[in-house]
Amino acid sequence: MNIEFKEITNDNVIEICQLSVFENQSHFVAPNSISLAEAYASRNENIFAAPFGIYDSDTLIGFIMIGYDALDDPEEPEIAKGNYLLWRLMLDKRFQGKGYAKPVLDKTLQYIKTFPAGKAEYVWLSYEKENTHAKEIYSRFGFEENGEFCGNETVAVYKLI
């Protein structure tokens, strides 16, 4: 596997928006078109948002979006302040169950550890309690629940430094 993150451009935006998960997963992750709109709006408000297409060599397999620092949202957890957020991560249904989770998470941490928006001690993410598959994958990778919630989602953190 040769995992790469590529910028969203006019050449790949439609293909990225057409990626999808299985029907029973659709309520766990926003459509990529919504995520791209959120990234655009965030950037317009000087909030760090880094959306990428996830590729295995030249094959688009998924979408990822990284954020940084806290928004002015009362539902955000305390861990958000001064830390990175694994805001979105999805693998297209055609590529799930094929061993991509670990290399994609490795690449994610490799990118975050370049500290593109500033130094941080943690990266955090959140998932719905019913999403036991996500919890299992992130837990195996080293993310630990910290007792916080983001809205109704459970927060898990990974220590960067």
PDB file of C-alpha atoms in Angstrom:
ATOM      1  CA  MET A   1       0.000   0.000   0.000  1.00  0.00           C
ATOM      2  CA  ASN A   2       1.176   3.475  -0.861  1.00  0.00           C
ATOM      3  CA  ILE A   3      -1.080   5.830   1.116  1.00  0.00           C
ATOM      4  CA  GLU A   4      -1.005   9.486   0.112  1.00  0.00           C
ATOM      5  CA  PHE A   5      -3.110  12.503   1.022  1.00  0.00           C
ATOM      6  CA  LYS A   6      -3.845  14.742  -1.943  1.00  0.00           C
ATOM      7  CA  GLU A   7      -5.305  18.229  -1.978  1.00  0.00           C
ATOM      8  CA  ILE A   8      -8.885  18.688  -3.140  1.00  0.00           C
ATOM      9  CA  THR A   9      -8.886  20.270  -6.596  1.00  0.00           C
ATOM     10  CA  ASN A  10     -11.283  20.716  -9.470  1.00  0.00           C
ATOM     11  CA  ASP A  11      -9.833  17.489 -10.854  1.00  0.00           C
ATOM     12  CA  ASN A  12     -10.924  15.308  -7.919  1.00  0.00           C
ATOM     13  CA  VAL A  13     -13.689  17.141  -6.025  1.00  0.00           C
ATOM     14  CA  ILE A  14     -16.577  15.381  -7.787  1.00  0.00           C
ATOM     15  CA  GLU A  15     -15.020  11.952  -7.311  1.00  0.00           C
ATOM     16  CA  ILE A  16     -14.448  12.734  -3.609  1.00  0.00           C
ATOM     17  CA  CYS A  17     -18.076  13.814  -3.212  1.00  0.00           C
ATOM     18  CA  GLN A  18     -19.189  10.538  -4.808  1.00  0.00           C
ATOM     19  CA  LEU A  19     -17.374   8.342  -2.270  1.00  0.00           C
ATOM     20  CA  SER A  20     -19.805   6.571   0.042  1.00  0.00           C
ATOM     21  CA  VAL A  21     -20.059   4.257   3.000  1.00  0.00           C
ATOM     22  CA  PHE A  22     -22.437   1.344   3.511  1.00  0.00           C
ATOM     23  CA  GLU A  23     -26.043   2.305   4.205  1.00  0.00           C
ATOM     24  CA  ASN A  24     -25.834   1.176   7.848  1.00  0.00           C
ATOM     25  CA  GLN A  25     -22.848   3.540   8.353  1.00  0.00           C
ATOM     26  CA  SER A  26     -24.336   6.632   6.730  1.00  0.00           C
ATOM     27  CA  HIS A  27     -25.570   8.156   9.985  1.00  0.00           C
ATOM     28  CA  PHE A  28     -22.060   7.938  11.500  1.00  0.00           C
ATOM     29  CA  VAL A  29     -20.300  10.271   9.042  1.00  0.00           C
ATOM     30  CA  ALA A  30     -21.359  13.393   7.144  1.00  0.00           C
ATOM     31  CA  PRO A  31     -21.336  13.269   3.346  1.00  0.00           C
ATOM     32  CA  ASN A  32     -18.033  14.509   1.939  1.00  0.00           C
ATOM     33  CA  SER A  33     -19.792  17.406   0.218  1.00  0.00           C
ATOM     34  CA  ILE A  34     -20.920  18.682   3.645  1.00  0.00           C
ATOM     35  CA  SER A  35     -17.414  18.218   5.049  1.00  0.00           C
ATOM     36  CA  LEU A  36     -15.930  20.219   2.174  1.00  0.00           C
ATOM     37  CA  ALA A  37     -18.476  22.983   2.756  1.00  0.00           C
ATOM     38  CA  GLU A  38     -17.524  23.017   6.455  1.00  0.00           C
ATOM     39  CA  ALA A  39     -13.833  23.218   5.553  1.00  0.00           C
ATOM     40  CA  TYR A  40     -14.505  26.121   3.183  1.00  0.00           C
ATOM     41  CA  ALA A  41     -16.568  27.999   5.773  1.00  0.00           C
ATOM     42  CA  SER A  42     -13.989  27.311   8.501  1.00  0.00           C
ATOM     43  CA  ARG A  43     -11.155  28.616   6.386  1.00  0.00           C
ATOM     44  CA  ASN A  44     -13.179  31.757   5.667  1.00  0.00           C
ATOM     45  CA  GLU A  45     -13.334  32.278   9.441  1.00  0.00           C
ATOM     46  CA  ASN A  46      -9.564  31.698   9.818  1.00  0.00           C
ATOM     47  CA  ILE A  47     -10.087  28.266  11.364  1.00  0.00           C
ATOM     48  CA  PHE A  48      -7.642  25.559  10.315  1.00  0.00           C
ATOM     49  CA  ALA A  49      -9.296  22.879   8.209  1.00  0.00           C
ATOM     50  CA  ALA A  50      -7.294  20.494   6.038  1.00  0.00           C
ATOM     51  CA  PRO A  51      -9.405  18.216   3.815  1.00  0.00           C
ATOM     52  CA  PHE A  52      -7.683  15.624   1.638  1.00  0.00           C
ATOM     53  CA  GLY A  53      -8.473  12.774  -0.669  1.00  0.00           C
ATOM     54  CA  ILE A  54      -6.930   9.525   0.573  1.00  0.00           C
ATOM     55  CA  TYR A  55      -5.202   7.626  -2.217  1.00  0.00           C
ATOM     56  CA  ASP A  56      -3.506   4.278  -2.543  1.00  0.00           C
ATOM     57  CA  SER A  57      -1.074   5.213  -5.294  1.00  0.00           C
ATOM     58  CA  ASP A  58      -3.429   6.714  -7.900  1.00  0.00           C
ATOM     59  CA  THR A  59      -6.662   5.150  -6.606  1.00  0.00           C
ATOM     60  CA  LEU A  60      -8.964   7.331  -4.518  1.00  0.00           C
ATOM     61  CA  ILE A  61     -10.045   5.267  -1.504  1.00  0.00           C
ATOM     62  CA  GLY A  62     -11.390   7.800   0.990  1.00  0.00           C
ATOM     63  CA  PHE A  63     -11.564  11.251   2.531  1.00  0.00           C
ATOM     64  CA  ILE A  64     -10.002  12.823   5.608  1.00  0.00           C
ATOM     65  CA  MET A  65     -10.246  16.224   7.251  1.00  0.00           C
ATOM     66  CA  ILE A  66      -8.044  17.561  10.033  1.00  0.00           C
ATOM     67  CA  GLY A  67      -8.872  20.552  12.220  1.00  0.00           C
ATOM     68  CA  TYR A  68      -6.996  22.481  14.881  1.00  0.00           C
ATOM     69  CA  ASP A  69      -7.943  24.317  18.070  1.00  0.00           C
ATOM     70  CA  ALA A  70     -11.329  25.036  19.575  1.00  0.00           C
ATOM     71  CA  LEU A  71     -14.223  26.656  17.802  1.00  0.00           C
ATOM     72  CA  ASP A  72     -16.601  28.906  19.667  1.00  0.00           C
ATOM     73  CA  ASP A  73     -18.962  25.989  20.217  1.00  0.00           C
ATOM     74  CA  PRO A  74     -20.252  25.151  23.703  1.00  0.00           C
ATOM     75  CA  GLU A  75     -20.531  21.464  22.738  1.00  0.00           C
ATOM     76  CA  GLU A  76     -16.806  21.161  22.044  1.00  0.00           C
ATOM     77  CA  PRO A  77     -14.745  19.258  24.603  1.00  0.00           C
ATOM     78  CA  GLU A  78     -12.016  20.882  26.660  1.00  0.00           C
ATOM     79  CA  ILE A  79      -9.364  18.817  24.799  1.00  0.00           C
ATOM     80  CA  ALA A  80     -10.107  20.815  21.623  1.00  0.00           C
ATOM     81  CA  LYS A  81      -8.193  23.869  22.864  1.00  0.00           C
ATOM     82  CA  GLY A  82      -4.761  23.929  21.250  1.00  0.00           C
ATOM     83  CA  ASN A  83      -4.996  20.402  19.852  1.00  0.00           C
ATOM     84  CA  TYR A  84      -5.669  18.696  16.531  1.00  0.00           C
ATOM     85  CA  LEU A  85      -8.953  17.113  15.581  1.00  0.00           C
ATOM     86  CA  LEU A  86      -9.399  14.119  13.319  1.00  0.00           C
ATOM     87  CA  TRP A  87     -12.572  15.794  12.097  1.00  0.00           C
ATOM     88  CA  ARG A  88     -13.574  13.346   9.396  1.00  0.00           C
ATOM     89  CA  LEU A  89     -12.290  10.015   8.171  1.00  0.00           C
ATOM     90  CA  MET A  90     -14.079   7.761   5.773  1.00  0.00           C
ATOM     91  CA  LEU A  91     -13.069   4.945   3.510  1.00  0.00           C
ATOM     92  CA  ASP A  92     -15.271   4.242   0.534  1.00  0.00           C
ATOM     93  CA  LYS A  93     -17.291   1.066   0.959  1.00  0.00           C
ATOM     94  CA  ARG A  94     -15.303  -0.599  -1.841  1.00  0.00           C
ATOM     95  CA  PHE A  95     -12.116  -0.308   0.236  1.00  0.00           C
ATOM     96  CA  GLN A  96     -13.343  -1.157   3.724  1.00  0.00           C
ATOM     97  CA  GLY A  97     -12.126  -4.383   5.317  1.00  0.00           C
ATOM     98  CA  LYS A  98      -9.009  -4.447   3.138  1.00  0.00           C
ATOM     99  CA  GLY A  99      -6.437  -3.439   5.740  1.00  0.00           C
ATOM    100  CA  TYR A 100      -6.399   0.297   5.095  1.00  0.00           C
ATOM    101  CA  ALA A 101      -7.233   1.520   8.633  1.00  0.00           C
ATOM    102  CA  LYS A 102      -3.728   1.226  10.090  1.00  0.00           C
ATOM    103  CA  PRO A 103      -1.784   2.701   7.142  1.00  0.00           C
ATOM    104  CA  VAL A 104      -4.306   5.557   6.833  1.00  0.00           C
ATOM    105  CA  LEU A 105      -4.076   6.327  10.557  1.00  0.00           C
ATOM    106  CA  ASP A 106      -0.271   6.083  10.369  1.00  0.00           C
ATOM    107  CA  LYS A 107      -0.284   8.625   7.521  1.00  0.00           C
ATOM    108  CA  THR A 108      -2.726  10.828   9.456  1.00  0.00           C
ATOM    109  CA  LEU A 109      -0.445  10.989  12.484  1.00  0.00           C
ATOM    110  CA  GLN A 110       2.578  11.510  10.266  1.00  0.00           C
ATOM    111  CA  TYR A 111       0.826  14.547   8.741  1.00  0.00           C
ATOM    112  CA  ILE A 112      -0.378  15.930  12.097  1.00  0.00           C
ATOM    113  CA  LYS A 113       3.114  15.553  13.601  1.00  0.00           C
ATOM    114  CA  THR A 114       4.351  18.093  11.028  1.00  0.00           C
ATOM    115  CA  PHE A 115       2.229  20.499  13.138  1.00  0.00           C
ATOM    116  CA  PRO A 116       0.810  22.370  10.114  1.00  0.00           C
ATOM    117  CA  ALA A 117      -1.246  24.711  12.323  1.00  0.00           C
ATOM    118  CA  GLY A 118       1.001  24.832  15.393  1.00  0.00           C
ATOM    119  CA  LYS A 119       2.333  22.594  18.138  1.00  0.00           C
ATOM    120  CA  ALA A 120      -0.072  20.384  20.054  1.00  0.00           C
ATOM    121  CA  GLU A 121       0.089  17.643  22.630  1.00  0.00           C
ATOM    122  CA  TYR A 122      -2.935  15.642  21.422  1.00  0.00           C
ATOM    123  CA  VAL A 123      -5.130  14.756  18.503  1.00  0.00           C
ATOM    124  CA  TRP A 124      -8.726  13.966  19.368  1.00  0.00           C
ATOM    125  CA  LEU A 125     -11.750  12.547  17.605  1.00  0.00           C
ATOM    126  CA  SER A 126     -15.301  11.647  18.485  1.00  0.00           C
ATOM    127  CA  TYR A 127     -17.701   8.861  17.579  1.00  0.00           C
ATOM    128  CA  GLU A 128     -21.219   7.839  18.385  1.00  0.00           C
ATOM    129  CA  LYS A 129     -21.466   5.198  21.095  1.00  0.00           C
ATOM    130  CA  GLU A 130     -23.286   2.880  18.655  1.00  0.00           C
ATOM    131  CA  ASN A 131     -20.269   2.986  16.329  1.00  0.00           C
ATOM    132  CA  THR A 132     -18.488   0.123  18.047  1.00  0.00           C
ATOM    133  CA  HIS A 133     -16.412  -0.610  14.945  1.00  0.00           C
ATOM    134  CA  ALA A 134     -14.860   2.891  15.002  1.00  0.00           C
ATOM    135  CA  LYS A 135     -14.246   2.629  18.739  1.00  0.00           C
ATOM    136  CA  GLU A 136     -12.459  -0.697  18.243  1.00  0.00           C
ATOM    137  CA  ILE A 137     -10.259   0.570  15.401  1.00  0.00           C
ATOM    138  CA  TYR A 138      -9.256   3.785  17.171  1.00  0.00           C
ATOM    139  CA  SER A 139      -8.696   1.987  20.486  1.00  0.00           C
ATOM    140  CA  ARG A 140      -6.435  -0.581  18.826  1.00  0.00           C
ATOM    141  CA  PHE A 141      -4.452   2.296  17.340  1.00  0.00           C
ATOM    142  CA  GLY A 142      -3.945   3.945  20.738  1.00  0.00           C
ATOM    143  CA  PHE A 143      -6.786   6.456  21.067  1.00  0.00           C
ATOM    144  CA  GLU A 144      -8.210   6.455  24.586  1.00  0.00           C
ATOM    145  CA  GLU A 145     -11.567   7.771  25.720  1.00  0.00           C
ATOM    146  CA  ASN A 146     -11.022  10.696  28.095  1.00  0.00           C
ATOM    147  CA  GLY A 147     -14.518  10.965  29.591  1.00  0.00           C
ATOM    148  CA  GLU A 148     -15.502  13.995  27.515  1.00  0.00           C
ATOM    149  CA  PHE A 149     -18.235  14.301  24.923  1.00  0.00           C
ATOM    150  CA  CYS A 150     -18.634  16.380  21.793  1.00  0.00           C
ATOM    151  CA  GLY A 151     -22.371  16.812  21.661  1.00  0.00           C
ATOM    152  CA  ASN A 152     -23.569  13.251  22.156  1.00  0.00           C
ATOM    153  CA  GLU A 153     -20.384  11.650  20.781  1.00  0.00           C
ATOM    154  CA  THR A 154     -17.657  10.031  22.874  1.00  0.00           C
ATOM    155  CA  VAL A 155     -14.232  11.718  22.704  1.00  0.00           C
ATOM    156  CA  ALA A 156     -11.016   9.726  22.371  1.00  0.00           C
ATOM    157  CA  VAL A 157      -7.495  11.179  22.386  1.00  0.00           C
ATOM    158  CA  TYR A 158      -4.039  10.196  21.179  1.00  0.00           C
ATOM    159  CA  LYS A 159      -0.906  11.714  22.708  1.00  0.00           C
ATOM    160  CA  LEU A 160       1.337  13.197  20.010  1.00  0.00           C
ATOM    161  CA  ILE A 161       4.344  14.236  22.115  1.00  0.00           C
TER     162      ILE A 161
END
